[in-house]
PDB file of C-alpha atoms and ligand atoms in Angstrom:
ATOM      1  CA  MET R1383      65.033 -18.867  86.484  1.00  0.00           C
ATOM      2  CA  ALA R1384      64.320 -19.606  90.238  1.00  0.00           C
ATOM      3  CA  SER R1385      61.837 -17.469  91.794  1.00  0.00           C
ATOM      4  CA  SER R1386      62.953 -14.770  94.155  1.00  0.00           C
ATOM      5  CA  PRO R1387      62.785 -15.541  97.963  1.00  0.00           C
ATOM      6  CA  LEU R1388      59.269 -14.291  99.668  1.00  0.00           C
ATOM      7  CA  VAL R1389      59.928 -11.549 102.122  1.00  0.00           C
ATOM      8  CA  ASP R1390      58.231 -11.580 105.534  1.00  0.00           C
ATOM      9  CA  PHE R1391      59.674  -8.521 107.267  1.00  0.00           C
ATOM     10  CA  HIS R1392      57.528  -8.537 110.433  1.00  0.00           C
ATOM     11  CA  CYS R1393      56.188 -11.952 112.009  1.00  0.00           C
ATOM     12  CA  HIS R1394      56.092 -13.099 115.368  1.00  0.00           C
ATOM     13  CA  LEU R1395      57.482 -16.568 115.045  1.00  0.00           C
ATOM     14  CA  ASP R1396      57.956 -17.079 118.722  1.00  0.00           C
ATOM     15  CA  LEU R1397      54.186 -16.404 119.236  1.00  0.00           C
ATOM     16  CA  TYR R1398      53.026 -19.686 117.480  1.00  0.00           C
ATOM     17  CA  PRO R1399      52.288 -22.738 119.256  1.00  0.00           C
ATOM     18  CA  ASP R1400      55.267 -24.365 117.634  1.00  0.00           C
ATOM     19  CA  PHE R1401      58.119 -21.916 117.482  1.00  0.00           C
ATOM     20  CA  ALA R1402      60.771 -24.326 115.945  1.00  0.00           C
ATOM     21  CA  GLN R1403      58.189 -25.694 113.151  1.00  0.00           C
ATOM     22  CA  ALA R1404      57.433 -21.997 112.504  1.00  0.00           C
ATOM     23  CA  VAL R1405      61.027 -21.392 111.882  1.00  0.00           C
ATOM     24  CA  LYS R1406      61.367 -24.522 109.949  1.00  0.00           C
ATOM     25  CA  ARG R1407      58.662 -23.925 107.626  1.00  0.00           C
ATOM     26  CA  CYS R1408      60.596 -20.329 106.572  1.00  0.00           C
ATOM     27  CA  GLU R1409      63.663 -22.301 105.954  1.00  0.00           C
ATOM     28  CA  GLU R1410      62.113 -25.030 103.853  1.00  0.00           C
ATOM     29  CA  GLY R1411      59.844 -22.279 102.109  1.00  0.00           C
ATOM     30  CA  LYS R1412      62.799 -20.011 101.520  1.00  0.00           C
ATOM     31  CA  ILE R1413      60.773 -17.182 103.171  1.00  0.00           C
ATOM     32  CA  PHE R1414      63.054 -14.508 104.314  1.00  0.00           C
ATOM     33  CA  THR R1415      61.521 -13.715 107.722  1.00  0.00           C
ATOM     34  CA  LEU R1416      62.240 -11.046 110.264  1.00  0.00           C
ATOM     35  CA  ALA R1417      61.282 -12.602 113.578  1.00  0.00           C
ATOM     36  CA  VAL R1418      60.403  -9.611 115.722  1.00  0.00           C
ATOM     37  CA  THR R1419      60.190 -10.186 119.475  1.00  0.00           C
ATOM     38  CA  THR R1420      58.189  -8.389 122.167  1.00  0.00           C
ATOM     39  CA  THR R1421      60.451  -8.150 125.159  1.00  0.00           C
ATOM     40  CA  PRO R1422      64.260  -8.366 125.691  1.00  0.00           C
ATOM     41  CA  ARG R1423      63.879 -11.427 127.813  1.00  0.00           C
ATOM     42  CA  ALA R1424      62.291 -13.448 124.664  1.00  0.00           C
ATOM     43  CA  TRP R1425      65.604 -12.711 123.020  1.00  0.00           C
ATOM     44  CA  SER R1426      67.846 -15.347 124.172  1.00  0.00           C
ATOM     45  CA  ARG R1427      65.295 -18.319 123.014  1.00  0.00           C
ATOM     46  CA  ASN R1428      64.941 -16.497 119.441  1.00  0.00           C
ATOM     47  CA  GLN R1429      68.807 -15.924 119.207  1.00  0.00           C
ATOM     48  CA  ALA R1430      69.268 -19.852 120.008  1.00  0.00           C
ATOM     49  CA  ILE R1431      66.747 -20.993 117.571  1.00  0.00           C
ATOM     50  CA  THR R1432      67.786 -18.856 114.647  1.00  0.00           C
ATOM     51  CA  SER R1433      71.539 -18.940 115.162  1.00  0.00           C
ATOM     52  CA  SER R1434      72.183 -21.182 112.110  1.00  0.00           C
ATOM     53  CA  THR R1435      69.173 -20.391 109.946  1.00  0.00           C
ATOM     54  CA  GLN R1436      69.647 -19.237 106.481  1.00  0.00           C
ATOM     55  CA  TYR R1437      66.336 -17.411 106.108  1.00  0.00           C
ATOM     56  CA  VAL R1438      65.156 -16.159 109.513  1.00  0.00           C
ATOM     57  CA  ARG R1439      66.737 -13.451 111.502  1.00  0.00           C
ATOM     58  CA  ALA R1440      65.581 -12.478 115.068  1.00  0.00           C
ATOM     59  CA  ALA R1441      65.243  -9.001 116.147  1.00  0.00           C
ATOM     60  CA  LEU R1442      65.552  -7.750 119.689  1.00  0.00           C
ATOM     61  CA  GLY R1443      62.330  -5.844 120.697  1.00  0.00           C
ATOM     62  CA  LEU R1444      60.570  -3.947 123.373  1.00  0.00           C
ATOM     63  CA  HIS R1445      56.895  -3.689 122.045  1.00  0.00           C
ATOM     64  CA  PRO R1446      55.323  -0.209 122.739  1.00  0.00           C
ATOM     65  CA  GLN R1447      52.177  -1.822 124.109  1.00  0.00           C
ATOM     66  CA  LEU R1448      54.253  -3.784 126.664  1.00  0.00           C
ATOM     67  CA  VAL R1449      56.600  -0.660 127.867  1.00  0.00           C
ATOM     68  CA  ALA R1450      54.318  -0.025 130.675  1.00  0.00           C
ATOM     69  CA  GLN R1451      55.042  -3.534 132.023  1.00  0.00           C
ATOM     70  CA  TYR R1452      58.607  -4.040 130.902  1.00  0.00           C
ATOM     71  CA  ALA R1453      60.274  -0.743 130.667  1.00  0.00           C
ATOM     72  CA  ASN R1454      62.735  -2.257 133.467  1.00  0.00           C
ATOM     73  CA  GLU R1455      63.942  -4.462 130.740  1.00  0.00           C
ATOM     74  CA  LEU R1456      65.576  -1.687 128.862  1.00  0.00           C
ATOM     75  CA  SER R1457      68.729  -2.208 130.594  1.00  0.00           C
ATOM     76  CA  LEU R1458      68.793  -5.810 129.244  1.00  0.00           C
ATOM     77  CA  PHE R1459      67.847  -4.616 125.727  1.00  0.00           C
ATOM     78  CA  GLU R1460      70.914  -2.409 126.077  1.00  0.00           C
ATOM     79  CA  SER R1461      73.342  -5.256 127.070  1.00  0.00           C
ATOM     80  CA  LEU R1462      71.967  -7.473 123.968  1.00  0.00           C
ATOM     81  CA  LEU R1463      72.037  -4.884 121.403  1.00  0.00           C
ATOM     82  CA  PRO R1464      75.623  -5.914 120.306  1.00  0.00           C
ATOM     83  CA  ASP R1465      74.407  -9.391 119.488  1.00  0.00           C
ATOM     84  CA  THR R1466      72.050  -8.567 116.752  1.00  0.00           C
ATOM     85  CA  ARG R1467      71.743  -6.487 113.761  1.00  0.00           C
ATOM     86  CA  TYR R1468      67.848  -6.389 113.760  1.00  0.00           C
ATOM     87  CA  VAL R1469      65.707  -4.438 116.225  1.00  0.00           C
ATOM     88  CA  GLY R1470      62.084  -4.638 116.623  1.00  0.00           C
ATOM     89  CA  GLU R1471      59.431  -4.581 117.381  1.00  0.00           C
ATOM     90  CA  ILE R1472      59.697  -1.162 118.872  1.00  0.00           C
ATOM     91  CA  GLY R1473      57.959   2.358 118.389  1.00  0.00           C
ATOM     92  CA  LEU R1474      54.859   4.231 119.736  1.00  0.00           C
ATOM     93  CA  ASP R1475      51.407   3.197 120.322  1.00  0.00           C
ATOM     94  CA  ALA R1476      49.006   6.137 121.423  1.00  0.00           C
ATOM     95  CA  GLY R1477      45.725   3.969 120.917  1.00  0.00           C
ATOM     96  CA  PRO R1478      43.204   4.237 123.755  1.00  0.00           C
ATOM     97  CA  GLN R1479      44.592   1.216 125.751  1.00  0.00           C
ATOM     98  CA  HIS R1480      48.093   2.472 125.806  1.00  0.00           C
ATOM     99  CA  TYR R1481      48.077   6.289 125.704  1.00  0.00           C
ATOM    100  CA  ARG R1482      48.912   6.509 129.454  1.00  0.00           C
ATOM    101  CA  SER R1483      52.140   4.832 129.063  1.00  0.00           C
ATOM    102  CA  LEU R1484      52.844   7.269 125.974  1.00  0.00           C
ATOM    103  CA  GLU R1485      55.439   9.608 127.745  1.00  0.00           C
ATOM    104  CA  LEU R1486      57.426   6.378 128.987  1.00  0.00           C
ATOM    105  CA  GLN R1487      57.122   4.755 125.550  1.00  0.00           C
ATOM    106  CA  LYS R1488      58.668   7.953 123.874  1.00  0.00           C
ATOM    107  CA  ALA R1489      61.495   7.876 126.516  1.00  0.00           C
ATOM    108  CA  VAL R1490      62.169   4.190 125.869  1.00  0.00           C
ATOM    109  CA  PHE R1491      61.923   4.557 121.984  1.00  0.00           C
ATOM    110  CA  GLN R1492      64.241   7.565 121.883  1.00  0.00           C
ATOM    111  CA  ARG R1493      66.728   5.642 124.166  1.00  0.00           C
ATOM    112  CA  ILE R1494      66.620   2.724 121.698  1.00  0.00           C
ATOM    113  CA  LEU R1495      67.168   4.925 118.695  1.00  0.00           C
ATOM    114  CA  GLN R1496      70.015   6.632 120.287  1.00  0.00           C
ATOM    115  CA  LEU R1497      71.712   3.444 121.316  1.00  0.00           C
ATOM    116  CA  CYS R1498      71.205   2.337 117.527  1.00  0.00           C
ATOM    117  CA  ALA R1499      72.527   5.542 116.155  1.00  0.00           C
ATOM    118  CA  LYS R1500      75.642   4.952 118.518  1.00  0.00           C
ATOM    119  CA  ALA R1501      76.177   1.292 117.439  1.00  0.00           C
ATOM    120  CA  GLY R1502      75.508   1.889 113.815  1.00  0.00           C
ATOM    121  CA  GLY R1503      74.156  -0.316 110.931  1.00  0.00           C
ATOM    122  CA  LYS R1504      71.021  -1.653 112.674  1.00  0.00           C
ATOM    123  CA  VAL R1505      67.909  -2.433 111.044  1.00  0.00           C
ATOM    124  CA  LEU R1506      64.554  -1.577 112.815  1.00  0.00           C
ATOM    125  CA  SER R1507      60.890  -2.673 112.624  1.00  0.00           C
ATOM    126  CA  VAL R1508      58.943   0.351 113.996  1.00  0.00           C
ATOM    127  CA  HIS R1509      55.154   0.289 115.072  1.00  0.00           C
ATOM    128  CA  SER R1510      53.510   3.744 114.934  1.00  0.00           C
ATOM    129  CA  VAL R1511      49.726   3.504 115.811  1.00  0.00           C
ATOM    130  CA  ARG R1512      48.233   6.745 116.380  1.00  0.00           C
ATOM    131  CA  ALA R1513      51.606   8.165 116.759  1.00  0.00           C
ATOM    132  CA  VAL R1514      53.016   8.741 113.428  1.00  0.00           C
ATOM    133  CA  LYS R1515      54.332  12.367 113.853  1.00  0.00           C
ATOM    134  CA  ALA R1516      55.878  11.499 117.141  1.00  0.00           C
ATOM    135  CA  VAL R1517      57.634   8.479 115.806  1.00  0.00           C
ATOM    136  CA  LEU R1518      58.875  10.393 112.730  1.00  0.00           C
ATOM    137  CA  ASP R1519      59.840  13.247 114.842  1.00  0.00           C
ATOM    138  CA  THR R1520      61.838  10.811 117.215  1.00  0.00           C
ATOM    139  CA  ILE R1521      63.582   9.088 114.206  1.00  0.00           C
ATOM    140  CA  ASP R1522      64.451  12.518 112.812  1.00  0.00           C
ATOM    141  CA  GLN R1523      66.131  13.582 115.980  1.00  0.00           C
ATOM    142  CA  ASN R1524      67.791  10.666 116.771  1.00  0.00           C
ATOM    143  CA  LEU R1525      68.512   8.149 114.085  1.00  0.00           C
ATOM    144  CA  PRO R1526      70.102   9.648 110.883  1.00  0.00           C
ATOM    145  CA  SER R1527      69.730   7.269 107.896  1.00  0.00           C
ATOM    146  CA  THR R1528      73.387   7.001 107.605  1.00  0.00           C
ATOM    147  CA  HIS R1529      73.584   5.291 111.242  1.00  0.00           C
ATOM    148  CA  GLY R1530      70.518   2.853 110.759  1.00  0.00           C
ATOM    149  CA  ARG R1531      67.721   1.940 108.565  1.00  0.00           C
ATOM    150  CA  VAL R1532      63.968   1.994 109.775  1.00  0.00           C
ATOM    151  CA  VAL R1533      61.287  -0.230 108.169  1.00  0.00           C
ATOM    152  CA  LEU R1534      57.777   1.234 109.226  1.00  0.00           C
ATOM    153  CA  HIS R1535      55.494  -1.665 109.952  1.00  0.00           C
ATOM    154  CA  TRP R1536      51.940  -1.260 109.407  1.00  0.00           C
ATOM    155  CA  PHE R1537      52.193   2.175 108.707  1.00  0.00           C
ATOM    156  CA  THR R1538      48.849   4.402 108.599  1.00  0.00           C
ATOM    157  CA  GLY R1539      49.882   7.967 108.313  1.00  0.00           C
ATOM    158  CA  SER R1540      49.051  10.577 105.856  1.00  0.00           C
ATOM    159  CA  ARG R1541      50.571  10.987 102.456  1.00  0.00           C
ATOM    160  CA  ALA R1542      52.552  13.958 103.684  1.00  0.00           C
ATOM    161  CA  GLU R1543      53.800  11.886 106.497  1.00  0.00           C
ATOM    162  CA  ALA R1544      54.740   9.183 104.379  1.00  0.00           C
ATOM    163  CA  ARG R1545      56.616  11.450 102.136  1.00  0.00           C
ATOM    164  CA  ARG R1546      58.365  12.581 105.127  1.00  0.00           C
ATOM    165  CA  ALA R1547      59.210   8.945 106.219  1.00  0.00           C
ATOM    166  CA  VAL R1548      60.657   8.509 102.659  1.00  0.00           C
ATOM    167  CA  ASP R1549      62.558  11.594 103.045  1.00  0.00           C
ATOM    168  CA  LEU R1550      64.031  10.115 106.239  1.00  0.00           C
ATOM    169  CA  GLY R1551      65.059   7.033 104.318  1.00  0.00           C
ATOM    170  CA  CYS R1552      62.373   4.784 105.871  1.00  0.00           C
ATOM    171  CA  TYR R1553      61.038   1.876 104.146  1.00  0.00           C
ATOM    172  CA  PHE R1554      57.488   0.521 104.664  1.00  0.00           C
ATOM    173  CA  SER R1555      56.376  -3.131 105.306  1.00  0.00           C
ATOM    174  CA  ILE R1556      53.011  -3.818 103.719  1.00  0.00           C
ATOM    175  CA  ASN R1557      50.586  -6.308 104.932  1.00  0.00           C
ATOM    176  CA  ALA R1558      47.192  -7.582 102.993  1.00  0.00           C
ATOM    177  CA  ALA R1559      44.930  -5.970 105.734  1.00  0.00           C
ATOM    178  CA  MET R1560      46.469  -2.448 104.734  1.00  0.00           C
ATOM    179  CA  LEU R1561      45.299  -3.000 101.313  1.00  0.00           C
ATOM    180  CA  THR R1562      41.607  -3.617 101.819  1.00  0.00           C
ATOM    181  CA  GLU R1563      40.443   0.010 101.542  1.00  0.00           C
ATOM    182  CA  SER R1564      40.850   1.740  98.153  1.00  0.00           C
ATOM    183  CA  LYS R1565      41.950   4.978  99.983  1.00  0.00           C
ATOM    184  CA  ARG R1566      44.843   3.020 101.587  1.00  0.00           C
ATOM    185  CA  ARG R1567      45.650   1.346  98.067  1.00  0.00           C
ATOM    186  CA  PHE R1568      45.878   4.924  96.630  1.00  0.00           C
ATOM    187  CA  TRP R1569      48.106   5.869  99.397  1.00  0.00           C
ATOM    188  CA  VAL R1570      50.609   3.000  98.799  1.00  0.00           C
ATOM    189  CA  SER R1571      50.521   3.893  95.019  1.00  0.00           C
ATOM    190  CA  CYS R1572      52.235   7.261  95.818  1.00  0.00           C
ATOM    191  CA  LEU R1573      55.273   5.454  97.815  1.00  0.00           C
ATOM    192  CA  PRO R1574      58.365   4.542  95.991  1.00  0.00           C
ATOM    193  CA  ILE R1575      58.089   1.099  94.993  1.00  0.00           C
ATOM    194  CA  GLU R1576      61.713   0.442  95.769  1.00  0.00           C
ATOM    195  CA  ARG R1577      60.945   1.269  99.630  1.00  0.00           C
ATOM    196  CA  LEU R1578      58.396  -1.325  99.836  1.00  0.00           C
ATOM    197  CA  LEU R1579      58.653  -4.675 101.799  1.00  0.00           C
ATOM    198  CA  THR R1580      55.987  -7.274 102.611  1.00  0.00           C
ATOM    199  CA  GLU R1581      54.912  -8.596 105.963  1.00  0.00           C
ATOM    200  CA  THR R1582      52.286 -10.639 107.744  1.00  0.00           C
ATOM    201  CA  ASP R1583      52.365  -9.535 111.303  1.00  0.00           C
ATOM    202  CA  GLY R1584      51.424 -13.162 112.028  1.00  0.00           C
ATOM    203  CA  PRO R1585      49.858 -14.440 114.072  1.00  0.00           C
ATOM    204  CA  PHE R1586      47.803 -11.443 114.606  1.00  0.00           C
ATOM    205  CA  THR R1587      46.529 -11.239 111.106  1.00  0.00           C
ATOM    206  CA  HIS R1588      44.227 -13.698 109.410  1.00  0.00           C
ATOM    207  CA  VAL R1589      44.206 -15.201 106.033  1.00  0.00           C
ATOM    208  CA  ASP R1590      41.071 -17.467 105.009  1.00  0.00           C
ATOM    209  CA  GLY R1591      39.849 -17.384 108.556  1.00  0.00           C
ATOM    210  CA  ARG R1592      42.991 -18.831 110.304  1.00  0.00           C
ATOM    211  CA  PRO R1593      45.979 -17.060 111.573  1.00  0.00           C
ATOM    212  CA  SER R1594      48.480 -15.885 109.073  1.00  0.00           C
ATOM    213  CA  GLN R1595      51.716 -17.848 108.909  1.00  0.00           C
ATOM    214  CA  SER R1596      55.146 -16.418 107.769  1.00  0.00           C
ATOM    215  CA  GLY R1597      55.120 -16.280 103.911  1.00  0.00           C
ATOM    216  CA  ASP R1598      51.371 -15.620 103.793  1.00  0.00           C
ATOM    217  CA  VAL R1599      52.437 -12.344 101.509  1.00  0.00           C
ATOM    218  CA  ASN R1600      50.959 -13.828  98.111  1.00  0.00           C
ATOM    219  CA  GLU R1601      47.764 -11.734  98.636  1.00  0.00           C
ATOM    220  CA  THR R1602      49.819  -8.703  99.446  1.00  0.00           C
ATOM    221  CA  LEU R1603      51.965  -9.025  96.356  1.00  0.00           C
ATOM    222  CA  ALA R1604      48.982  -9.549  94.098  1.00  0.00           C
ATOM    223  CA  SER R1605      47.477  -6.284  95.275  1.00  0.00           C
ATOM    224  CA  LEU R1606      50.853  -4.458  95.211  1.00  0.00           C
ATOM    225  CA  ALA R1607      51.375  -5.749  91.585  1.00  0.00           C
ATOM    226  CA  ASP R1608      47.839  -4.643  90.657  1.00  0.00           C
ATOM    227  CA  ILE R1609      48.481  -1.173  92.173  1.00  0.00           C
ATOM    228  CA  PHE R1610      51.859  -0.519  90.429  1.00  0.00           C
ATOM    229  CA  GLY R1611      50.720  -2.347  87.121  1.00  0.00           C
ATOM    230  CA  THR R1612      53.182  -4.904  87.169  1.00  0.00           C
ATOM    231  CA  SER R1613      53.140  -9.005  87.351  1.00  0.00           C
ATOM    232  CA  HIS R1614      53.111 -10.876  90.646  1.00  0.00           C
ATOM    233  CA  ALA R1615      56.489 -12.374  89.793  1.00  0.00           C
ATOM    234  CA  GLU R1616      57.940  -8.975  88.945  1.00  0.00           C
ATOM    235  CA  MET R1617      56.665  -7.372  92.287  1.00  0.00           C
ATOM    236  CA  ARG R1618      57.954 -10.535  94.170  1.00  0.00           C
ATOM    237  CA  ALA R1619      61.478  -9.744  92.466  1.00  0.00           C
ATOM    238  CA  GLN R1620      61.079  -6.260  93.227  1.00  0.00           C
ATOM    239  CA  VAL R1621      60.490  -6.813  96.839  1.00  0.00           C
ATOM    240  CA  ALA R1622      63.560  -9.171  97.269  1.00  0.00           C
ATOM    241  CA  ARG R1623      65.674  -6.762  95.518  1.00  0.00           C
ATOM    242  CA  ASN R1624      64.497  -3.914  97.838  1.00  0.00           C
ATOM    243  CA  LEU R1625      65.346  -6.067 100.949  1.00  0.00           C
ATOM    244  CA  HIS R1626      68.720  -6.917  99.234  1.00  0.00           C
ATOM    245  CA  VAL R1627      69.564  -3.152  98.981  1.00  0.00           C
ATOM    246  CA  LEU R1628      68.312  -2.489 102.465  1.00  0.00           C
ATOM    247  CA  LEU R1629      70.550  -5.138 103.853  1.00  0.00           C
ATOM    248  CA  GLY R1630      73.628  -4.389 101.852  1.00  0.00           C
ATOM    249  CA  ASN R1631      76.117  -7.157 102.003  1.00  0.00           C
ATOM    250  CA  GLY R1632      76.033  -8.309 105.492  1.00  0.00           C
ATOM    251  CA  SER R1633      72.852  -9.776 106.134  1.00  0.00           C
TER     252      SER R1633
HETATM  253 MN1   MN O1162      53.671  -7.011 115.368  1.00  0.00          MN
END
């Protein structure tokens, strides 16, 4: 039996020195990769380079850490949204460096969720640093799970918040850096296994002292297999199935 494709549901392929090579690597390695972007202006290049790929999908994004600078690209975001099923990186960041733009971030995030709800069928990769409650409230109020699906990227909420996210229909994309503490490993063990995906958040995470590349998810799969008491191959197959269910037929 051929092994299941690897899944990297949050990777910034356009931030690697050689974007085209990074995409080629995903194609050759059969790594299903969501290429998230950080500004709407980055979209056209991403769309062009992934228009005929089998394993790479580009997402239209407006990163919360860049909202203070690029909120004026929201109208561009709106005009591009019909061109893609995938949206990200979007969300909220209330960390010390970005707290000042939080109200503006909330307005932008809410608007994006409303646009996605209206369009229907979108799949979103969402950032929620120090703003889990606000992210879940905004999803709850603006994007019913029947109108779009949310994948929470690098989620660090409490168990109660995770349960709420599960009830809202959210998935979780998990990277190796999230599983280094035993507290967090326990937290992950409480999530439904069928809601888990893997991600690298490359090039912002590291493996063996170098920036992660798309598909560097084997360490994460090994940890998840250990946490859930299953084999690496079965965990890999589970994540591929989860992705299949998330995307339905039209990927
Ligand atoms: Mn990211």
